[in-house]
Short mmCIF file of C-alpha atoms and ligand atoms in Angstrom, two decimals:
data_model
loop_
_atom_site.label_atom_id
_atom_site.label_comp_id
_atom_site.label_asym_id
_atom_site.label_seq_id
_atom_site.Cartn_x
_atom_site.Cartn_y
_atom_site.Cartn_z
CA UNK A 297 94.16 94.22 128.21
CA UNK A 298 90.83 95.97 127.98
CA UNK A 299 88.21 94.08 126.03
CA UNK A 300 87.14 96.59 123.44
CA UNK A 301 88.55 99.51 121.55
CA UNK A 302 86.85 102.77 122.47
CA UNK A 303 85.47 104.63 119.49
CA UNK A 304 84.49 108.22 120.09
CA UNK A 305 83.35 111.06 117.86
CA UNK A 306 86.33 113.17 116.98
CA UNK A 307 86.85 116.79 116.06
CA UNK A 308 89.24 116.65 113.12
CA UNK A 309 90.36 120.24 113.45
CA UNK A 310 90.38 123.07 111.00
CA UNK A 311 93.56 122.78 108.97
CA UNK A 312 92.64 123.86 105.46
CA UNK A 313 93.84 121.54 102.72
CA UNK A 314 92.68 122.67 99.31
CA UNK A 315 92.30 120.13 96.51
CA UNK A 316 95.28 117.83 96.13
CA UNK A 317 96.43 115.39 93.47
CA UNK A 318 93.95 112.54 93.33
CA UNK A 319 91.13 114.67 94.65
CA UNK A 320 88.82 116.76 92.49
CA UNK A 321 88.19 120.30 93.74
CA UNK A 322 84.92 120.25 95.67
CA UNK A 323 82.55 122.95 96.92
CA UNK A 324 83.66 123.84 100.42
CA UNK A 325 86.33 121.17 100.99
CA UNK A 326 85.90 119.61 104.40
CA UNK A 327 89.14 120.21 106.23
CA UNK A 328 91.01 117.31 107.79
CA UNK A 329 93.99 117.54 110.03
CA UNK A 330 96.10 114.44 109.45
CA UNK A 331 98.08 114.90 112.67
CA UNK A 332 94.89 114.98 114.76
CA UNK A 333 93.70 111.89 112.93
CA UNK A 334 97.02 110.12 113.63
CA UNK A 335 96.81 111.11 117.31
CA UNK A 336 93.20 109.94 117.55
CA UNK A 337 94.09 106.57 116.05
CA UNK A 338 96.98 106.34 118.53
CA UNK A 339 94.87 107.37 121.55
CA UNK A 340 92.28 104.71 120.84
CA UNK A 341 94.82 101.89 120.79
CA UNK A 342 96.91 103.36 123.65
CA UNK A 343 93.73 103.10 125.73
CA UNK A 344 93.19 99.51 124.61
CA UNK A 345 96.80 98.63 125.49
CA UNK A 346 96.53 100.41 128.85
CA UNK A 347 99.64 102.53 128.14
CA UNK A 348 100.81 104.69 131.04
CA UNK A 349 100.33 108.49 130.71
CA UNK A 350 104.03 109.30 130.22
CA UNK A 351 104.40 106.85 127.34
CA UNK A 352 101.26 108.25 125.73
CA UNK A 353 102.58 111.75 126.15
CA UNK A 354 105.88 110.77 124.56
CA UNK A 355 104.42 108.90 121.59
CA UNK A 356 101.58 111.20 120.60
CA UNK A 357 104.02 113.99 119.63
CA UNK A 358 107.25 114.02 117.61
CA UNK A 359 110.55 114.01 119.51
CA UNK A 360 112.05 116.74 117.31
CA UNK A 361 111.03 119.07 114.49
CA UNK A 362 113.01 121.26 112.12
CA UNK A 363 111.32 124.06 110.18
CA UNK A 364 113.45 126.07 107.80
CA UNK A 365 113.69 128.31 104.77
CA UNK A 366 115.37 127.24 101.54
CA UNK A 367 116.33 130.21 99.35
CA UNK A 368 116.75 129.19 95.71
CA UNK A 369 118.03 131.25 92.79
CA UNK A 370 115.50 130.48 90.09
CA UNK A 371 116.30 130.09 86.40
CA UNK A 372 115.03 133.62 85.69
CA UNK A 373 117.55 135.09 88.16
CA UNK A 374 115.05 135.86 90.94
CA UNK A 375 115.33 134.29 94.41
CA UNK A 376 112.43 132.30 95.78
CA UNK A 377 112.23 131.09 99.37
CA UNK A 378 110.74 127.62 99.89
CA UNK A 379 109.64 126.24 103.28
CA UNK A 380 111.06 122.90 104.36
CA UNK A 381 110.50 120.50 107.26
CA UNK A 382 111.97 117.42 108.87
CA UNK A 383 110.07 115.83 111.73
CA UNK A 384 111.54 113.01 113.81
CA UNK A 385 108.72 111.27 115.61
CA UNK A 386 110.55 108.49 117.42
CA UNK A 387 113.96 106.78 117.29
CA UNK A 388 113.75 104.33 120.19
CA UNK A 389 113.97 101.30 117.88
CA UNK A 390 116.62 102.76 115.56
CA UNK A 391 117.47 105.83 113.46
CA UNK A 392 114.51 107.82 112.20
CA UNK A 393 113.36 106.74 108.74
CA UNK A 394 111.01 108.25 106.21
CA UNK A 395 110.62 110.03 102.93
CA UNK A 396 110.73 113.63 101.78
CA UNK A 397 107.66 114.92 99.96
CA UNK A 398 107.48 117.77 97.50
CA UNK A 399 103.94 119.08 97.45
CA UNK A 400 102.30 122.51 97.03
CA UNK A 401 99.85 121.81 99.88
CA UNK A 402 102.40 120.37 102.31
CA UNK A 403 101.80 121.40 105.93
CA UNK A 404 103.72 120.80 109.13
CA UNK A 405 100.79 118.83 110.55
CA UNK A 406 100.77 116.49 107.57
CA UNK A 407 104.50 115.90 107.99
CA UNK A 408 103.97 115.27 111.71
CA UNK A 409 101.29 112.69 110.96
CA UNK A 410 103.40 111.01 108.33
CA UNK A 411 106.42 110.85 110.66
CA UNK A 412 104.24 109.17 113.30
CA UNK A 413 102.90 106.68 110.77
CA UNK A 414 106.53 105.89 109.78
CA UNK A 415 107.27 104.90 113.39
CA UNK A 416 104.38 102.43 113.35
CA UNK A 417 105.25 101.24 109.84
CA UNK A 418 108.83 100.29 110.74
CA UNK A 419 107.63 98.67 113.96
CA UNK A 420 104.84 96.59 112.41
CA UNK A 421 107.27 94.98 109.93
CA UNK A 422 109.81 94.74 112.74
CA UNK A 423 112.77 96.53 111.16
CA UNK A 424 115.25 98.35 113.44
CA UNK A 425 114.28 101.88 112.45
CA UNK A 426 112.21 104.70 113.88
CA UNK A 427 109.89 107.21 112.22
CA UNK A 428 110.58 110.54 110.52
CA UNK A 429 109.31 112.51 107.55
CA UNK A 430 110.32 115.55 105.56
CA UNK A 431 108.68 117.89 103.16
CA UNK A 432 109.06 121.00 101.07
CA UNK A 433 106.17 123.23 100.04
CA UNK A 434 106.71 123.31 96.28
CA UNK A 435 105.26 121.99 93.05
CA UNK A 436 107.87 120.22 90.93
CA UNK A 437 105.51 120.44 87.93
CA UNK A 438 106.54 124.11 87.76
CA UNK A 439 110.25 123.73 88.56
CA UNK A 440 113.17 122.99 86.26
CA UNK A 441 115.51 120.15 87.17
CA UNK A 442 118.15 122.67 88.21
CA UNK A 443 115.69 124.40 90.55
CA UNK A 444 114.68 121.03 92.03
CA UNK A 445 118.35 120.20 92.57
CA UNK A 446 118.83 123.49 94.44
CA UNK A 447 115.84 122.68 96.68
CA UNK A 448 117.28 119.24 97.46
CA UNK A 449 120.71 120.64 98.28
CA UNK A 450 119.20 123.52 100.28
CA UNK A 451 116.98 121.11 102.22
CA UNK A 452 119.90 118.99 103.40
CA UNK A 453 122.14 121.99 104.15
CA UNK A 454 119.54 123.06 106.73
CA UNK A 455 119.43 119.71 108.54
CA UNK A 456 122.85 118.20 107.75
CA UNK A 457 123.82 118.06 111.42
CA UNK A 458 120.53 116.59 112.56
CA UNK A 459 120.24 113.72 110.07
CA UNK A 460 122.66 110.94 109.09
CA UNK A 461 123.07 107.18 108.78
CA UNK A 462 122.94 106.73 112.55
CA UNK A 463 120.30 109.35 113.33
CA UNK A 464 117.76 109.89 110.56
CA UNK A 465 117.68 108.40 107.07
CA UNK A 466 115.54 110.04 104.34
CA UNK A 467 114.01 108.40 101.25
CA UNK A 468 111.78 109.26 98.28
CA UNK A 469 108.06 109.96 98.66
CA UNK A 470 105.39 111.92 96.80
CA UNK A 471 106.98 113.72 93.82
CA UNK A 472 110.57 112.85 94.79
CA UNK A 473 112.71 110.12 93.22
CA UNK A 474 116.16 108.53 93.11
CA UNK A 475 117.70 111.56 91.37
CA UNK A 476 116.54 113.83 94.21
CA UNK A 477 118.01 111.36 96.72
CA UNK A 478 121.38 111.40 94.95
CA UNK A 479 121.54 115.22 95.00
CA UNK A 480 120.70 115.17 98.71
CA UNK A 481 123.33 112.51 99.38
CA UNK A 482 125.94 114.40 97.38
CA UNK A 483 125.35 117.62 99.32
CA UNK A 484 125.45 115.75 102.63
CA UNK A 485 128.75 114.12 101.64
CA UNK A 486 130.20 117.49 100.54
CA UNK A 487 129.34 118.90 103.97
CA UNK A 488 130.65 115.97 105.99
CA UNK A 489 133.59 115.04 103.76
CA UNK A 490 133.30 111.33 103.07
CA UNK A 491 131.03 108.72 101.57
CA UNK A 492 127.93 107.91 103.60
CA UNK A 493 125.79 105.59 101.43
CA UNK A 494 123.73 104.57 104.48
CA UNK A 495 122.52 108.15 104.90
CA UNK A 496 119.74 107.95 102.34
CA UNK A 497 117.75 105.23 100.60
CA UNK A 498 115.99 105.06 97.26
CA UNK A 499 119.32 105.87 95.59
CA UNK A 500 119.78 104.96 91.92
CA UNK A 501 120.87 101.37 91.28
CA UNK A 502 124.64 101.45 90.72
CA UNK A 503 124.96 104.41 93.12
CA UNK A 504 124.21 102.46 96.28
CA UNK A 505 120.57 101.76 95.47
CA UNK A 506 118.93 98.36 95.82
CA UNK A 507 117.37 96.41 93.00
CA UNK A 508 113.66 96.13 93.66
CA UNK A 509 113.38 99.41 95.61
CA UNK A 510 111.34 101.10 92.89
CA UNK A 511 108.87 98.22 92.80
CA UNK A 512 108.89 97.56 96.54
CA UNK A 513 105.99 99.69 97.81
CA UNK A 514 103.54 98.65 95.09
CA UNK A 515 104.58 95.00 95.23
CA UNK A 516 104.32 95.06 99.03
CA UNK A 517 100.71 96.26 98.76
CA UNK A 518 99.95 93.26 96.55
CA UNK A 519 101.80 90.78 98.80
CA UNK A 520 99.41 91.75 101.60
CA UNK A 521 96.43 91.82 99.22
CA UNK A 522 97.30 88.30 98.04
CA UNK A 523 97.26 87.04 101.66
CA UNK A 524 93.94 88.80 102.35
CA UNK A 525 92.38 87.17 99.28
CA UNK A 526 93.63 83.76 100.44
CA UNK A 527 92.05 84.30 103.85
CA UNK A 528 88.74 85.17 102.22
CA UNK A 529 88.98 82.17 99.91
CA UNK A 530 88.87 84.37 96.78
CA UNK A 531 91.07 83.66 93.75
CA UNK A 532 92.82 86.79 92.38
CA UNK A 533 91.75 85.83 88.84
CA UNK A 534 88.12 86.13 89.96
CA UNK A 535 88.59 89.75 91.07
CA UNK A 536 88.58 93.23 89.63
CA UNK A 537 90.12 96.35 91.13
CA UNK A 538 89.92 100.13 90.96
CA UNK A 539 92.97 102.20 91.83
CA UNK A 540 93.29 105.81 92.94
CA UNK A 541 96.54 107.36 91.76
CA UNK A 542 98.96 106.38 89.03
CA UNK A 543 102.34 107.15 90.57
CA UNK A 544 105.07 104.73 91.59
CA UNK A 545 103.00 102.81 94.16
CA UNK A 546 99.94 102.38 91.94
CA UNK A 547 101.91 101.41 88.84
CA UNK A 548 103.79 98.53 90.49
CA UNK A 549 100.75 97.40 92.50
CA UNK A 550 98.80 97.14 89.22
CA UNK A 551 101.64 95.28 87.53
CA UNK A 552 101.87 92.57 90.19
CA UNK A 553 98.11 92.31 90.74
CA UNK A 554 97.63 91.76 87.00
CA UNK A 555 100.36 89.12 87.03
CA UNK A 556 98.38 87.31 89.75
CA UNK A 557 95.46 87.27 87.32
CA UNK A 558 93.42 90.26 88.57
CA UNK A 559 91.80 92.82 86.28
CA UNK A 560 92.13 96.57 86.95
CA UNK A 561 89.18 98.36 85.40
CA UNK A 562 89.84 101.93 86.55
CA UNK A 563 92.67 104.24 87.60
CA UNK A 564 92.46 107.87 88.59
CA UNK A 565 95.11 110.54 88.47
CA UNK A 566 95.70 114.24 88.83
CA UNK A 567 95.43 116.41 85.74
CA UNK A 568 97.83 119.31 86.04
CA UNK A 569 96.22 121.36 83.26
CA UNK A 570 92.68 121.15 84.67
CA UNK A 571 93.80 121.13 88.36
CA UNK A 572 91.51 118.23 89.19
CA UNK A 573 91.63 114.47 88.93
CA UNK A 574 89.97 112.11 86.45
CA UNK A 575 89.20 108.42 86.49
CA UNK A 576 90.14 106.43 83.39
CA UNK A 577 88.02 103.33 82.93
CA UNK A 578 88.10 100.31 80.64
CA UNK A 579 85.79 97.55 81.82
CA UNK A 580 87.70 94.91 79.86
CA UNK A 581 90.76 95.82 81.94
CA UNK A 582 93.35 98.54 81.49
CA UNK A 583 96.49 97.84 79.49
CA UNK A 584 99.26 98.94 81.87
CA UNK A 585 102.02 99.35 79.29
CA UNK A 586 99.71 101.25 76.98
CA UNK A 587 98.71 103.70 79.74
CA UNK A 588 102.32 104.02 80.88
CA UNK A 589 103.26 105.06 77.36
CA UNK A 590 100.92 108.09 77.66
CA UNK A 591 101.84 109.01 81.27
CA UNK A 592 104.30 111.69 82.40
CA UNK A 593 106.84 111.11 85.16
CA UNK A 594 104.47 112.55 87.80
CA UNK A 595 101.92 109.83 86.98
CA UNK A 596 99.71 112.19 84.94
CA UNK A 597 97.85 110.44 82.10
CA UNK A 598 97.33 112.31 78.81
CA UNK A 599 93.52 112.76 78.59
CA UNK A 600 93.20 113.04 74.85
CA UNK A 601 95.43 110.07 74.10
CA UNK A 602 93.56 108.00 76.70
CA UNK A 603 90.24 108.85 75.02
CA UNK A 604 91.71 107.92 71.64
CA UNK A 605 92.70 104.55 73.09
CA UNK A 606 89.12 103.89 74.18
CA UNK A 607 89.27 104.81 77.88
CA UNK A 608 86.16 106.39 79.41
CA UNK A 609 86.96 109.64 81.17
CA UNK A 610 85.01 109.95 84.45
CA UNK A 611 85.14 112.41 87.38
CA UNK A 612 88.04 112.02 89.81
CA UNK A 613 86.04 110.36 92.58
CA UNK A 614 84.52 107.75 90.25
CA UNK A 615 87.35 105.33 91.08
CA UNK A 616 85.68 104.84 94.50
CA UNK A 617 82.26 103.94 93.08
CA UNK A 618 83.31 101.13 90.78
CA UNK A 619 81.67 97.72 90.99
CA UNK A 620 84.84 95.82 91.93
CA UNK A 621 86.05 93.48 94.67
CA UNK A 622 89.16 95.51 95.47
CA UNK A 623 89.87 99.21 96.00
CA UNK A 624 93.45 100.47 96.14
CA UNK A 625 93.75 104.11 97.22
CA UNK A 626 97.34 104.93 96.24
CA UNK A 627 97.37 108.72 95.98
CA UNK A 628 97.12 111.04 98.98
CA UNK A 629 95.70 111.24 102.51
CA UNK A 630 92.01 111.88 103.41
CA UNK A 631 90.45 110.54 100.21
CA UNK A 632 87.83 108.15 101.61
CA UNK A 633 85.75 110.27 103.96
CA UNK A 634 82.39 110.34 105.73
CA UNK A 635 81.07 112.19 102.67
CA UNK A 636 81.89 109.56 100.05
CA UNK A 637 82.26 106.26 101.93
CA UNK A 638 78.67 105.25 101.15
CA UNK A 639 79.50 105.37 97.45
CA UNK A 640 81.64 102.24 97.83
CA UNK A 641 79.97 99.38 95.96
CA UNK A 642 78.46 96.49 98.01
CA UNK A 643 80.69 94.23 95.92
CA UNK A 644 83.91 95.56 97.49
CA UNK A 645 85.57 92.99 99.78
CA UNK A 646 89.03 94.48 100.35
CA UNK A 647 90.55 97.95 100.57
CA UNK A 648 94.36 97.90 100.39
CA UNK A 649 95.74 101.28 101.42
CA UNK A 650 98.72 102.02 99.19
CA UNK A 651 98.76 105.70 100.22
CA UNK A 652 99.50 106.99 103.71
CA UNK A 653 96.34 108.00 105.58
CA UNK A 654 93.81 107.74 102.72
CA UNK A 655 90.85 106.95 105.01
CA UNK A 656 89.43 109.29 107.65
CA UNK A 657 88.25 107.78 110.98
CA UNK A 658 84.58 108.39 110.12
CA UNK A 659 84.94 106.39 106.90
CA UNK A 660 87.04 103.79 108.71
CA UNK A 661 84.21 103.06 111.15
CA UNK A 662 81.71 102.57 108.33
CA UNK A 663 84.09 100.35 106.37
CA UNK A 664 84.52 98.17 109.45
CA UNK A 665 80.74 98.01 110.00
CA UNK A 666 80.23 96.91 106.41
CA UNK A 667 82.64 94.01 106.94
CA UNK A 668 85.10 95.17 104.29
CA UNK A 669 88.61 93.91 105.02
CA UNK A 670 90.82 97.00 105.15
CA UNK A 671 94.59 96.45 105.00
CA UNK A 672 95.84 99.56 106.80
CA UNK A 673 98.33 101.92 105.19
CA UNK A 674 101.28 101.42 107.49
CA UNK A 675 101.08 97.66 106.94
CA UNK A 676 100.04 97.58 103.27
CA UNK A 677 102.59 100.13 102.05
CA UNK A 678 105.48 99.09 104.33
CA UNK A 679 107.25 97.42 101.39
CA UNK A 680 109.04 100.64 100.48
CA UNK A 681 110.66 101.20 103.83
CA UNK A 682 111.38 97.49 104.24
CA UNK A 683 113.33 97.58 100.99
CA UNK A 684 114.98 100.80 102.18
CA UNK A 685 116.19 98.84 105.18
CA UNK A 686 117.56 96.15 102.82
CA UNK A 687 119.25 98.94 100.85
CA UNK A 688 120.94 100.20 104.02
CA UNK A 689 122.10 96.69 104.89
CA UNK A 690 123.54 96.22 101.38
CA UNK A 691 125.13 99.70 101.42
CA UNK A 692 126.75 98.97 104.77
CA UNK A 693 128.19 95.67 103.48
CA UNK A 694 128.98 97.25 100.11
CA UNK A 695 127.63 94.03 98.61
CA UNK A 696 124.42 94.02 96.60
CA UNK A 697 121.88 91.25 96.25
CA UNK A 698 120.15 89.99 93.13
CA UNK A 699 116.64 91.35 92.55
CA UNK A 700 115.00 87.98 93.26
CA UNK A 701 116.73 87.82 96.62
CA UNK A 702 115.53 91.33 97.54
CA UNK A 703 111.95 90.64 96.47
CA UNK A 704 111.92 87.21 98.16
CA UNK A 705 113.03 88.76 101.45
CA UNK A 706 110.45 91.52 101.00
CA UNK A 707 107.66 89.01 100.44
CA UNK A 708 108.67 87.13 103.60
CA UNK A 709 108.67 90.29 105.74
CA UNK A 710 105.35 91.56 104.37
CA UNK A 711 103.63 88.21 104.60
CA UNK A 712 104.70 87.53 108.16
CA UNK A 713 103.69 91.05 109.25
CA UNK A 714 100.31 90.53 107.58
CA UNK A 715 99.81 87.20 109.39
CA UNK A 716 100.68 88.67 112.78
CA UNK A 717 98.21 91.53 112.31
CA UNK A 718 95.47 89.31 110.92
CA UNK A 719 95.89 86.78 113.72
CA UNK A 720 95.65 89.47 116.42
CA UNK A 721 92.69 91.05 114.67
CA UNK A 722 90.81 87.73 114.72
CA UNK A 723 91.82 86.79 118.25
CA UNK A 724 91.00 90.15 119.85
CA UNK A 725 88.18 91.09 117.46
CA UNK A 726 89.98 94.26 116.40
CA UNK A 727 89.91 95.91 113.00
CA UNK A 728 93.07 95.26 110.99
CA UNK A 729 94.07 98.89 111.59
CA UNK A 730 93.72 98.64 115.36
CA UNK A 731 95.52 95.28 115.40
CA UNK A 732 98.42 96.74 113.39
CA UNK A 733 98.53 99.69 115.78
CA UNK A 734 98.48 97.40 118.81
CA UNK A 735 101.52 95.46 117.55
CA UNK A 736 103.44 98.56 116.45
CA UNK A 737 102.71 100.72 119.49
CA UNK A 738 103.47 97.78 121.78
CA UNK A 739 106.93 97.36 120.20
CA UNK A 740 107.79 101.07 120.28
CA UNK A 741 106.51 101.51 123.86
CA UNK A 742 108.63 98.54 124.95
CA UNK A 743 111.73 100.08 123.32
CA UNK A 744 111.08 103.37 125.15
CA UNK A 745 110.59 101.55 128.48
CA UNK A 746 113.62 99.30 127.97
CA UNK A 747 115.78 102.35 127.27
CA UNK A 748 114.51 103.87 130.49
CA UNK A 749 112.91 106.88 128.77
CA UNK A 750 109.53 106.41 130.42
N1 LIG B 953 108.16 107.17 101.57
C1 LIG B 953 107.94 105.78 101.80
C2 LIG B 953 106.90 105.56 102.87
O1 LIG B 953 106.06 106.39 103.14
C3 LIG B 953 109.26 105.05 102.09
C4 LIG B 953 110.01 105.57 103.25
C5 LIG B 953 111.43 105.02 103.37
O2 LIG B 953 111.83 104.20 102.57
O3 LIG B 953 112.11 105.45 104.29
O4 LIG B 953 106.82 104.51 103.43
#
């Protein structure tokens, strides 16, 4: 193994991503290409591992991609055509696995990046699944439930022969939930004639879903955070945190972190009416149930009601500047950048990435130089897919575990993955991100070699 990880200046490309949930609209938004970022992260560690050129060539691109149109008859009688994607990055270790996002700024390159990160995510927690991701360019805020159902059914009609329990297994992600999964499953089963509960995860409990799946991603973030705090010799009750995002991941991460004794002083979320994000702050600590009672199902907090309850309303990026020990970005990709990384308070000790790809490489380098312990996305947020794997196992047995059993198994998986990454990071003097990559890429490369692909 080479001794050090090469770090080079990178051109992040020109893909234009206008403001997204969790990010306030800025002057000229610096454009980031998530796929180029994912490839750059891969290249750096492939070099460190001394991977042969063919394996690099195989792993730095997806194996397969599907791009398609989804025509939907809207409630007003008109027909609107939505664009959909499914990208299968790698299935050497098992069927492709990964969510489907509904987002107005979805791009094929973002889906490519996310599919690649799913491959590493499944590998780092050592579950027998590969990486895939799907998306539809749409904004569910502006769609009725019937229209969303038609998008779900249309999406799976386009890929029904290229996905399945043994090939590629979808799940919920940004702005999709268990109801969307059930519509997709139902359409798949209509097409194939039979019951295939192992085809999709994140199903409703009672319809093949697993207890604990809703909580799993957020709880998983906090399982790794808890271990990081132990390593640093910090008691959770002596810490405060600021969270970006208030969707499924953020909500359950806050719940468990508060149960450990931590205090969340700020959360940010997207405001659909103003098309920008705001940070809601209460220095005494936010009351989760109170905020949940004024939050819509997209994780949007009602501004006026929050003010009435005594929350300070700050600009969207203020979550990053808070004087806390812990930052949890749990919204979208490319949120901590070279432009705002220096706003992170000197008090911050840990960044736990609940979102996929929230930190750009430029910011990553500075975070490492400042000695902040960063728990990388595909380790920190692997709880969701790990529980998806448990859901598949339970679906296949047609026997469902108690919630405690699911969460206990999840804790074990997350904690042992954290230890393995942390141990390698210390031993080889790698950042936690590079150590997680080294373990994951090593496992996937071995699977490709053992199968005789490269
Ligand atoms: N969408 C989640 C993720 O990014 C879960 C994926 C899954 O369960 O397959 O990890």
